[in-house]
Amino acid sequence: MPHQYSLESEQESQSNFSPKFVSEQEVLLRLLYAPEHIVDGNVIETAISLKDLKCRGVSLDRLSYVEKEIIKKRIEAQTSKAPDERQEASLSKFSCSDIRNINNNNDQVFLIIDDATQTNIAHASIFLIKGSCPPRKARAELVRCLQDRQSLSSLIP
Amino acid sequence: MSMLSRDLSTLNTINNFGTRAFSYDGNSEESSVHKDFRRATLATTLVIISAVSPSAPTLEETAKIFIKPVASDQVLDVARQDLALLAKIREKSTYSKNWDGNGAQKISKEAINDAETFIRLLLESSTIYSPIISLAADGEINFLWILPNFRFDLGVYGDNTFSYYGKTSDGEEYMADDINVTENLPKYIIDLIEK
């Protein structure tokens, strides 16, 4: 089901668990789940599913509010499912404005929404604004912003 | 010595005679082909004995234990680009549900078929740079070309269509959705990914 967010949704909190809406200067993290999506050290397009962009959102964590243990547990859970393949999880680091400033014919392409949950108040998501840009083109632009990868320990000592 | 062990011992002797016909020398290193042939011959003979001897293992049990394909060493010739790419596509079909540890979909047979149809058609008339073949969590099989002057992203989901987006280093863009997988890429795009 397509998401229902609009540009206005970015300017007010969208979850009762959220500290506040995501501001332009906030640093955001995207956990990369599969080694399949890193080729020659670069994040490739399939790290982002088109369905997530259009419907349920691409999951992020807000650095200002994230708890290291939450991400650590997530990494451990994934590692246990494919221990041979997922030994070095990494996180892409970028700013909110990097994503919100992507435009197509002067139209903003992505929304960043603070859809925090009870168990993770730092949760946010990227959504493609319907009709703003062809999805594959939008994804190509988004992937360019995900190339700064770091380990969890270097991001959150 | 059990009945089965005795049978095996006897058959092994018989079987060595059989393999000698293929220049097998019991004192020299036995080739894998000879080993496989000997195993298969042994298994076949056991099956025959099982059928006539009430005390021998049943045919089903014997088959489970001993039968091994003689041609098990055969592999695809991955030096051929078409076979190498098809092998990569088929490898993706072995990914189980939740292969990324984050709820990824299992790749459908339809998506595998579409990917194979697309790549076969593309390679019929062209020698191309090999793409990166990967999966997205939503069931997409993706072909990605990262070339010095062209980045090209094409995907299938198993609905008999493909879609793509590409951009040259000059900023020229190519994109399309819902192209039938039985149609080839436009010539101007093939020219960009052709060797």
mmCIF file of C-alpha atoms in Angstrom:
data_model
loop_
_atom_site.group_PDB
_atom_site.id
_atom_site.type_symbol
_atom_site.label_atom_id
_atom_site.label_comp_id
_atom_site.label_asym_id
_atom_site.label_seq_id
_atom_site.Cartn_x
_atom_site.Cartn_y
_atom_site.Cartn_z
ATOM 1 C CA MET A 1 0.000 0.000 0.000
ATOM 2 C CA PRO A 2 1.490 3.396 -0.965
ATOM 3 C CA HIS A 3 2.446 5.678 1.906
ATOM 4 C CA GLN A 4 0.244 8.638 2.789
ATOM 5 C CA TYR A 5 2.854 11.199 3.814
ATOM 6 C CA SER A 6 3.208 14.633 2.233
ATOM 7 C CA LEU A 7 5.658 17.528 2.470
ATOM 8 C CA GLU A 8 3.702 18.830 5.457
ATOM 9 C CA SER A 9 4.326 15.561 7.292
ATOM 10 C CA GLU A 10 7.994 16.423 7.580
ATOM 11 C CA GLN A 11 7.267 19.529 9.599
ATOM 12 C CA GLU A 12 5.411 17.919 12.475
ATOM 13 C CA SER A 13 6.079 14.802 14.450
ATOM 14 C CA GLN A 14 4.434 11.679 13.063
ATOM 15 C CA SER A 15 4.763 9.429 16.069
ATOM 16 C CA ASN A 16 3.900 9.721 19.722
ATOM 17 C CA PHE A 17 7.224 8.096 20.534
ATOM 18 C CA SER A 18 9.275 10.567 18.526
ATOM 19 C CA PRO A 19 11.353 13.233 20.294
ATOM 20 C CA LYS A 20 10.560 15.690 17.463
ATOM 21 C CA PHE A 21 10.379 15.848 13.689
ATOM 22 C CA VAL A 22 13.629 15.336 11.754
ATOM 23 C CA SER A 23 15.509 18.590 11.249
ATOM 24 C CA GLU A 24 17.652 19.385 8.225
ATOM 25 C CA GLN A 25 20.993 19.175 10.004
ATOM 26 C CA GLU A 26 20.381 15.847 11.703
ATOM 27 C CA VAL A 27 22.761 12.992 10.995
ATOM 28 C CA LEU A 28 21.050 9.797 9.888
ATOM 29 C CA LEU A 29 22.210 6.202 9.701
ATOM 30 C CA ARG A 30 21.174 3.383 7.426
ATOM 31 C CA LEU A 31 22.168 -0.126 8.465
ATOM 32 C CA LEU A 32 23.240 -2.156 5.458
ATOM 33 C CA TYR A 33 21.879 -5.628 5.835
ATOM 34 C CA ALA A 34 23.547 -7.740 3.182
ATOM 35 C CA PRO A 35 27.100 -8.027 1.827
ATOM 36 C CA GLU A 36 25.423 -8.601 -1.538
ATOM 37 C CA HIS A 37 24.750 -4.882 -1.622
ATOM 38 C CA ILE A 38 28.365 -3.795 -1.287
ATOM 39 C CA VAL A 39 30.426 -4.209 -4.452
ATOM 40 C CA ASP A 40 34.052 -3.139 -4.533
ATOM 41 C CA GLY A 41 33.428 -1.125 -1.400
ATOM 42 C CA ASN A 42 30.463 0.744 -2.862
ATOM 43 C CA VAL A 43 26.802 0.517 -1.972
ATOM 44 C CA ILE A 44 24.752 -0.538 -4.998
ATOM 45 C CA GLU A 45 21.159 0.139 -5.972
ATOM 46 C CA THR A 46 19.620 -3.034 -4.573
ATOM 47 C CA ALA A 47 20.519 -1.960 -1.041
ATOM 48 C CA ILE A 48 17.277 0.012 -1.334
ATOM 49 C CA SER A 49 14.110 -1.789 -2.357
ATOM 50 C CA LEU A 50 11.761 0.162 -4.588
ATOM 51 C CA LYS A 51 8.811 -1.189 -2.654
ATOM 52 C CA ASP A 52 10.183 0.246 0.575
ATOM 53 C CA LEU A 53 10.636 3.630 -1.073
ATOM 54 C CA LYS A 54 7.045 3.661 -2.281
ATOM 55 C CA CYS A 55 5.265 1.972 0.603
ATOM 56 C CA ARG A 56 6.679 1.152 4.010
ATOM 57 C CA GLY A 57 9.728 3.426 3.975
ATOM 58 C CA VAL A 58 13.464 2.840 4.085
ATOM 59 C CA SER A 59 14.426 2.447 7.736
ATOM 60 C CA LEU A 60 16.904 4.837 9.330
ATOM 61 C CA ASP A 61 18.202 5.692 12.767
ATOM 62 C CA ARG A 62 18.723 9.248 13.991
ATOM 63 C CA LEU A 63 22.217 9.555 15.415
ATOM 64 C CA SER A 64 21.150 12.074 18.058
ATOM 65 C CA TYR A 65 18.694 9.677 19.646
ATOM 66 C CA VAL A 66 19.905 6.219 18.754
ATOM 67 C CA GLU A 67 20.880 3.705 21.401
ATOM 68 C CA LYS A 68 23.931 1.750 20.452
ATOM 69 C CA GLU A 69 22.527 -1.420 22.006
ATOM 70 C CA ILE A 70 19.482 -1.340 19.745
ATOM 71 C CA ILE A 71 21.581 -1.284 16.597
ATOM 72 C CA LYS A 72 24.010 -3.773 18.059
ATOM 73 C CA LYS A 73 21.202 -6.216 18.761
ATOM 74 C CA ARG A 74 19.850 -5.724 15.255
ATOM 75 C CA ILE A 75 23.241 -6.475 13.770
ATOM 76 C CA GLU A 76 23.627 -9.527 15.985
ATOM 77 C CA ALA A 77 20.205 -10.829 15.024
ATOM 78 C CA GLN A 78 21.028 -10.520 11.362
ATOM 79 C CA THR A 79 24.491 -11.958 11.765
ATOM 80 C CA SER A 80 23.104 -15.033 13.463
ATOM 81 C CA LYS A 81 20.923 -15.714 10.427
ATOM 82 C CA ALA A 82 23.847 -15.771 8.018
ATOM 83 C CA PRO A 83 27.019 -15.763 10.104
ATOM 84 C CA ASP A 84 29.378 -16.472 7.221
ATOM 85 C CA GLU A 85 28.112 -13.683 5.069
ATOM 86 C CA ARG A 86 27.382 -10.832 7.446
ATOM 87 C CA GLN A 87 30.382 -10.524 9.673
ATOM 88 C CA GLU A 88 31.095 -6.871 9.091
ATOM 89 C CA ALA A 89 27.923 -4.877 9.254
ATOM 90 C CA SER A 90 28.254 -1.213 8.408
ATOM 91 C CA LEU A 91 26.150 1.893 8.527
ATOM 92 C CA SER A 92 25.820 4.591 5.914
ATOM 93 C CA LYS A 93 26.004 8.050 7.423
ATOM 94 C CA PHE A 94 24.461 11.138 5.822
ATOM 95 C CA SER A 95 22.597 14.257 6.774
ATOM 96 C CA CYS A 96 18.890 14.777 6.452
ATOM 97 C CA SER A 97 19.444 17.697 4.087
ATOM 98 C CA ASP A 98 21.494 15.451 1.741
ATOM 99 C CA ILE A 99 18.330 13.503 1.077
ATOM 100 C CA ARG A 100 15.738 16.251 1.251
ATOM 101 C CA ASN A 101 17.730 18.366 -1.207
ATOM 102 C CA ILE A 102 17.559 15.751 -3.942
ATOM 103 C CA ASN A 103 15.220 17.120 -6.550
ATOM 104 C CA ASN A 104 13.904 16.309 -9.981
ATOM 105 C CA ASN A 105 12.757 19.194 -12.149
ATOM 106 C CA ASN A 106 12.858 21.314 -8.992
ATOM 107 C CA ASP A 107 10.533 18.962 -7.131
ATOM 108 C CA GLN A 108 11.674 17.430 -3.856
ATOM 109 C CA VAL A 109 11.980 13.685 -4.334
ATOM 110 C CA PHE A 110 12.170 12.226 -0.819
ATOM 111 C CA LEU A 111 10.499 12.710 2.530
ATOM 112 C CA ILE A 112 12.147 11.908 5.826
ATOM 113 C CA ILE A 113 9.608 11.081 8.476
ATOM 114 C CA ASP A 114 10.089 10.500 12.196
ATOM 115 C CA ASP A 115 8.124 7.263 12.493
ATOM 116 C CA ALA A 116 9.543 6.318 15.885
ATOM 117 C CA THR A 117 8.414 3.174 17.632
ATOM 118 C CA GLN A 118 8.021 2.353 21.295
ATOM 119 C CA THR A 119 11.180 0.249 21.201
ATOM 120 C CA ASN A 120 13.218 2.659 19.077
ATOM 121 C CA ILE A 121 12.522 6.352 19.419
ATOM 122 C CA ALA A 122 15.317 7.082 16.922
ATOM 123 C CA HIS A 123 13.548 5.354 14.055
ATOM 124 C CA ALA A 124 12.894 7.395 10.912
ATOM 125 C CA SER A 125 12.140 6.503 7.304
ATOM 126 C CA ILE A 126 12.732 7.738 3.774
ATOM 127 C CA PHE A 127 9.760 7.785 1.419
ATOM 128 C CA LEU A 128 9.614 8.594 -2.265
ATOM 129 C CA ILE A 129 7.196 11.419 -2.988
ATOM 130 C CA LYS A 130 4.713 10.000 -5.459
ATOM 131 C CA GLY A 131 5.027 11.483 -8.927
ATOM 132 C CA SER A 132 8.168 13.435 -8.112
ATOM 133 C CA CYS A 133 10.619 11.192 -9.914
ATOM 134 C CA PRO A 134 10.787 7.798 -11.654
ATOM 135 C CA PRO A 135 11.578 5.315 -8.863
ATOM 136 C CA ARG A 136 14.774 3.890 -10.363
ATOM 137 C CA LYS A 137 16.138 7.337 -11.018
ATOM 138 C CA ALA A 138 15.258 8.361 -7.462
ATOM 139 C CA ARG A 139 16.983 5.273 -6.099
ATOM 140 C CA ALA A 140 20.127 6.000 -8.093
ATOM 141 C CA GLU A 141 20.272 9.465 -6.535
ATOM 142 C CA LEU A 142 19.635 8.098 -3.065
ATOM 143 C CA VAL A 143 22.350 5.453 -3.332
ATOM 144 C CA ARG A 144 24.899 8.180 -4.069
ATOM 145 C CA CYS A 145 24.204 9.539 -0.578
ATOM 146 C CA LEU A 146 24.859 6.197 1.103
ATOM 147 C CA GLN A 147 28.503 5.779 0.182
ATOM 148 C CA ASP A 148 29.997 7.042 3.446
ATOM 149 C CA ARG A 149 30.024 3.814 5.438
ATOM 150 C CA GLN A 150 31.288 3.425 8.956
ATOM 151 C CA SER A 151 31.297 0.826 11.666
ATOM 152 C CA LEU A 152 28.945 1.095 14.628
ATOM 153 C CA SER A 153 31.801 1.530 17.076
ATOM 154 C CA SER A 154 33.283 4.436 15.135
ATOM 155 C CA LEU A 155 29.910 6.179 15.013
ATOM 156 C CA ILE A 156 28.867 5.538 18.588
ATOM 157 C CA PRO A 157 31.874 4.923 20.872
ATOM 158 C CA MET B 1 31.076 -60.536 8.386
ATOM 159 C CA SER B 2 27.522 -59.531 7.704
ATOM 160 C CA MET B 3 25.648 -60.581 4.609
ATOM 161 C CA LEU B 4 25.916 -57.060 3.221
ATOM 162 C CA SER B 5 29.677 -56.815 3.874
ATOM 163 C CA ARG B 6 30.269 -60.186 2.247
ATOM 164 C CA ASP B 7 28.245 -59.138 -0.747
ATOM 165 C CA LEU B 8 30.216 -55.915 -1.037
ATOM 166 C CA SER B 9 33.543 -57.711 -0.827
ATOM 167 C CA THR B 10 32.572 -60.146 -3.534
ATOM 168 C CA LEU B 11 31.162 -57.468 -5.745
ATOM 169 C CA ASN B 12 34.225 -55.309 -5.380
ATOM 170 C CA THR B 13 36.344 -58.086 -6.850
ATOM 171 C CA ILE B 14 33.924 -58.583 -9.649
ATOM 172 C CA ASN B 15 33.792 -54.898 -10.218
ATOM 173 C CA ASN B 16 37.542 -54.511 -10.449
ATOM 174 C CA PHE B 17 37.455 -56.875 -13.370
ATOM 175 C CA GLY B 18 34.896 -54.669 -14.961
ATOM 176 C CA THR B 19 36.920 -51.506 -14.541
ATOM 177 C CA ARG B 20 40.024 -53.146 -15.951
ATOM 178 C CA ALA B 21 38.290 -53.057 -19.262
ATOM 179 C CA PHE B 22 38.737 -49.293 -18.918
ATOM 180 C CA SER B 23 42.508 -49.624 -18.278
ATOM 181 C CA TYR B 24 42.125 -49.442 -14.530
ATOM 182 C CA ASP B 25 45.248 -50.667 -12.798
ATOM 183 C CA GLY B 26 44.635 -51.524 -9.144
ATOM 184 C CA ASN B 27 48.159 -50.448 -8.185
ATOM 185 C CA SER B 28 48.069 -47.032 -9.751
ATOM 186 C CA GLU B 29 46.163 -43.869 -8.845
ATOM 187 C CA GLU B 30 42.523 -44.400 -9.636
ATOM 188 C CA SER B 31 40.946 -41.572 -11.619
ATOM 189 C CA SER B 32 37.756 -39.963 -10.354
ATOM 190 C CA VAL B 33 35.950 -41.134 -13.484
ATOM 191 C CA HIS B 34 36.953 -44.720 -12.750
ATOM 192 C CA LYS B 35 35.939 -44.340 -9.128
ATOM 193 C CA ASP B 36 32.541 -43.046 -10.135
ATOM 194 C CA PHE B 37 32.168 -45.731 -12.744
ATOM 195 C CA ARG B 38 33.144 -48.410 -10.229
ATOM 196 C CA ARG B 39 30.699 -47.056 -7.652
ATOM 197 C CA ALA B 40 27.890 -46.880 -10.163
ATOM 198 C CA THR B 41 28.612 -50.403 -11.398
ATOM 199 C CA LEU B 42 28.690 -51.674 -7.846
ATOM 200 C CA ALA B 43 25.409 -49.975 -7.063
ATOM 201 C CA THR B 44 23.744 -51.337 -10.158
ATOM 202 C CA THR B 45 24.919 -54.861 -9.377
ATOM 203 C CA LEU B 46 23.685 -54.585 -5.813
ATOM 204 C CA VAL B 47 20.321 -53.509 -7.047
ATOM 205 C CA ILE B 48 20.113 -56.629 -9.196
ATOM 206 C CA ILE B 49 21.151 -58.862 -6.290
ATOM 207 C CA SER B 50 18.691 -57.135 -3.985
ATOM 208 C CA ALA B 51 15.906 -57.959 -6.335
ATOM 209 C CA VAL B 52 16.690 -61.698 -6.337
ATOM 210 C CA SER B 53 17.954 -62.233 -2.779
ATOM 211 C CA PRO B 54 15.448 -62.012 0.073
ATOM 212 C CA SER B 55 18.243 -61.509 2.644
ATOM 213 C CA ALA B 56 19.933 -58.661 0.794
ATOM 214 C CA PRO B 57 19.041 -55.022 1.475
ATOM 215 C CA THR B 58 15.879 -53.805 -0.164
ATOM 216 C CA LEU B 59 16.160 -52.044 -3.470
ATOM 217 C CA GLU B 60 15.145 -48.742 -1.908
ATOM 218 C CA GLU B 61 17.744 -48.919 0.886
ATOM 219 C CA THR B 62 20.500 -49.884 -1.516
ATOM 220 C CA ALA B 63 19.661 -47.021 -3.813
ATOM 221 C CA LYS B 64 19.851 -44.512 -0.997
ATOM 222 C CA ILE B 65 23.254 -45.725 0.125
ATOM 223 C CA PHE B 66 25.165 -46.420 -3.036
ATOM 224 C CA ILE B 67 23.796 -44.829 -6.183
ATOM 225 C CA LYS B 68 25.744 -41.796 -7.264
ATOM 226 C CA PRO B 69 25.612 -40.139 -10.666
ATOM 227 C CA VAL B 70 28.660 -40.963 -12.739
ATOM 228 C CA ALA B 71 28.573 -37.439 -14.213
ATOM 229 C CA SER B 72 28.584 -35.591 -10.883
ATOM 230 C CA ASP B 73 31.830 -33.837 -11.756
ATOM 231 C CA GLN B 74 30.278 -32.049 -14.686
ATOM 232 C CA VAL B 75 29.887 -28.278 -14.286
ATOM 233 C CA LEU B 76 28.767 -25.423 -16.478
ATOM 234 C CA ASP B 77 31.468 -23.920 -18.626
ATOM 235 C CA VAL B 78 31.607 -20.552 -16.885
ATOM 236 C CA ALA B 79 34.015 -19.267 -19.477
ATOM 237 C CA ARG B 80 30.933 -18.847 -21.636
ATOM 238 C CA GLN B 81 29.337 -15.559 -20.690
ATOM 239 C CA ASP B 82 25.770 -16.714 -21.194
ATOM 240 C CA LEU B 83 26.232 -19.759 -18.978
ATOM 241 C CA ALA B 84 28.088 -17.780 -16.345
ATOM 242 C CA LEU B 85 25.286 -15.244 -16.118
ATOM 243 C CA LEU B 86 22.590 -17.905 -16.099
ATOM 244 C CA ALA B 87 24.455 -19.683 -13.312
ATOM 245 C CA LYS B 88 24.530 -16.462 -11.298
ATOM 246 C CA ILE B 89 20.809 -15.958 -11.812
ATOM 247 C CA ARG B 90 20.052 -19.511 -10.729
ATOM 248 C CA GLU B 91 22.240 -19.117 -7.680
ATOM 249 C CA LYS B 92 19.869 -16.355 -6.593
ATOM 250 C CA SER B 93 16.974 -18.794 -6.661
ATOM 251 C CA THR B 94 18.598 -20.636 -3.768
ATOM 252 C CA TYR B 95 18.266 -17.655 -1.445
ATOM 253 C CA SER B 96 15.640 -18.445 1.150
ATOM 254 C CA LYS B 97 13.049 -16.088 2.536
ATOM 255 C CA ASN B 98 14.582 -13.457 4.824
ATOM 256 C CA TRP B 99 17.952 -13.919 3.153
ATOM 257 C CA ASP B 100 19.048 -10.461 4.326
ATOM 258 C CA GLY B 101 18.004 -11.026 7.926
ATOM 259 C CA ASN B 102 15.534 -8.175 7.615
ATOM 260 C CA GLY B 103 12.453 -9.807 6.127
ATOM 261 C CA ALA B 104 13.495 -10.025 2.480
ATOM 262 C CA GLN B 105 11.175 -11.849 0.115
ATOM 263 C CA LYS B 106 12.199 -15.095 -1.500
ATOM 264 C CA ILE B 107 12.804 -14.630 -5.199
ATOM 265 C CA SER B 108 9.946 -16.038 -7.237
ATOM 266 C CA LYS B 109 10.351 -18.597 -10.001
ATOM 267 C CA GLU B 110 8.706 -16.091 -12.295
ATOM 268 C CA ALA B 111 11.385 -13.520 -11.552
ATOM 269 C CA ILE B 112 14.109 -16.091 -12.229
ATOM 270 C CA ASN B 113 12.426 -16.990 -15.527
ATOM 271 C CA ASP B 114 12.133 -13.344 -16.535
ATOM 272 C CA ALA B 115 15.769 -12.702 -15.693
ATOM 273 C CA GLU B 116 16.868 -15.683 -17.753
ATOM 274 C CA THR B 117 14.659 -14.709 -20.675
ATOM 275 C CA PHE B 118 16.030 -11.191 -20.624
ATOM 276 C CA ILE B 119 19.691 -12.197 -20.476
ATOM 277 C CA ARG B 120 19.358 -14.937 -23.117
ATOM 278 C CA LEU B 121 17.783 -12.518 -25.550
ATOM 279 C CA LEU B 122 20.361 -9.857 -24.835
ATOM 280 C CA LEU B 123 23.250 -12.247 -25.422
ATOM 281 C CA GLU B 124 21.813 -13.708 -28.609
ATOM 282 C CA SER B 125 23.154 -10.873 -30.675
ATOM 283 C CA SER B 126 25.619 -9.046 -28.437
ATOM 284 C CA THR B 127 28.755 -9.492 -26.404
ATOM 285 C CA ILE B 128 28.290 -7.242 -23.442
ATOM 286 C CA TYR B 129 30.080 -6.278 -20.287
ATOM 287 C CA SER B 130 28.867 -8.598 -17.556
ATOM 288 C CA PRO B 131 26.498 -6.923 -15.132
ATOM 289 C CA ILE B 132 26.467 -7.207 -11.357
ATOM 290 C CA ILE B 133 23.506 -9.442 -10.575
ATOM 291 C CA SER B 134 21.949 -8.900 -7.180
ATOM 292 C CA LEU B 135 18.679 -9.087 -5.312
ATOM 293 C CA ALA B 136 16.662 -6.427 -3.570
ATOM 294 C CA ALA B 137 14.618 -7.233 -0.502
ATOM 295 C CA ASP B 138 11.324 -6.761 -2.369
ATOM 296 C CA GLY B 139 11.921 -9.641 -4.801
ATOM 297 C CA GLU B 140 13.689 -7.776 -7.570
ATOM 298 C CA ILE B 141 16.454 -9.422 -9.572
ATOM 299 C CA ASN B 142 18.685 -6.610 -10.660
ATOM 300 C CA PHE B 143 21.287 -6.215 -13.381
ATOM 301 C CA LEU B 144 23.649 -3.343 -12.778
ATOM 302 C CA TRP B 145 26.324 -2.129 -15.156
ATOM 303 C CA ILE B 146 28.869 0.233 -13.637
ATOM 304 C CA LEU B 147 30.959 1.317 -16.602
ATOM 305 C CA PRO B 148 33.307 4.275 -16.902
ATOM 306 C CA ASN B 149 30.779 6.304 -18.880
ATOM 307 C CA PHE B 150 27.494 4.644 -18.103
ATOM 308 C CA ARG B 151 25.652 3.365 -15.036
ATOM 309 C CA PHE B 152 22.658 1.236 -15.912
ATOM 310 C CA ASP B 153 20.139 -0.311 -13.507
ATOM 311 C CA LEU B 154 17.633 -2.844 -14.842
ATOM 312 C CA GLY B 155 15.310 -5.051 -12.820
ATOM 313 C CA VAL B 156 12.670 -7.751 -13.080
ATOM 314 C CA TYR B 157 10.053 -8.859 -10.591
ATOM 315 C CA GLY B 158 8.463 -11.803 -12.365
ATOM 316 C CA ASP B 159 5.530 -10.054 -14.053
ATOM 317 C CA ASN B 160 6.973 -10.617 -17.553
ATOM 318 C CA THR B 161 8.330 -7.095 -17.701
ATOM 319 C CA PHE B 162 11.518 -5.221 -16.935
ATOM 320 C CA SER B 163 12.250 -1.597 -16.196
ATOM 321 C CA TYR B 164 15.463 0.375 -16.275
ATOM 322 C CA TYR B 165 17.220 3.622 -15.605
ATOM 323 C CA GLY B 166 20.621 4.603 -16.925
ATOM 324 C CA LYS B 167 22.717 7.712 -17.039
ATOM 325 C CA THR B 168 25.843 8.457 -19.035
ATOM 326 C CA SER B 169 28.736 10.508 -17.732
ATOM 327 C CA ASP B 170 27.487 13.248 -20.078
ATOM 328 C CA GLY B 171 24.230 13.356 -18.162
ATOM 329 C CA GLU B 172 22.115 11.675 -20.805
ATOM 330 C CA GLU B 173 19.367 9.568 -19.230
ATOM 331 C CA TYR B 174 17.553 6.477 -20.444
ATOM 332 C CA MET B 175 14.559 5.040 -18.649
ATOM 333 C CA ALA B 176 11.546 2.845 -19.286
ATOM 334 C CA ASP B 177 9.019 0.790 -17.362
ATOM 335 C CA ASP B 178 6.979 -2.329 -18.099
ATOM 336 C CA ILE B 179 8.917 -3.527 -21.132
ATOM 337 C CA ASN B 180 8.034 -7.108 -22.030
ATOM 338 C CA VAL B 181 10.934 -9.455 -21.267
ATOM 339 C CA THR B 182 10.663 -10.927 -24.750
ATOM 340 C CA GLU B 183 11.740 -7.563 -26.157
ATOM 341 C CA ASN B 184 15.390 -6.719 -26.336
ATOM 342 C CA LEU B 185 16.924 -3.472 -25.111
ATOM 343 C CA PRO B 186 17.022 -0.622 -27.616
ATOM 344 C CA LYS B 187 20.098 -0.629 -29.833
ATOM 345 C CA TYR B 188 21.393 2.650 -28.398
ATOM 346 C CA ILE B 189 21.515 1.141 -24.926
ATOM 347 C CA ILE B 190 23.103 -2.098 -26.103
ATOM 348 C CA ASP B 191 25.787 -0.001 -27.742
ATOM 349 C CA LEU B 192 26.607 1.480 -24.324
ATOM 350 C CA ILE B 193 27.017 -1.876 -22.564
ATOM 351 C CA GLU B 194 28.537 -3.781 -25.474
ATOM 352 C CA LYS B 195 32.184 -4.856 -25.423
#
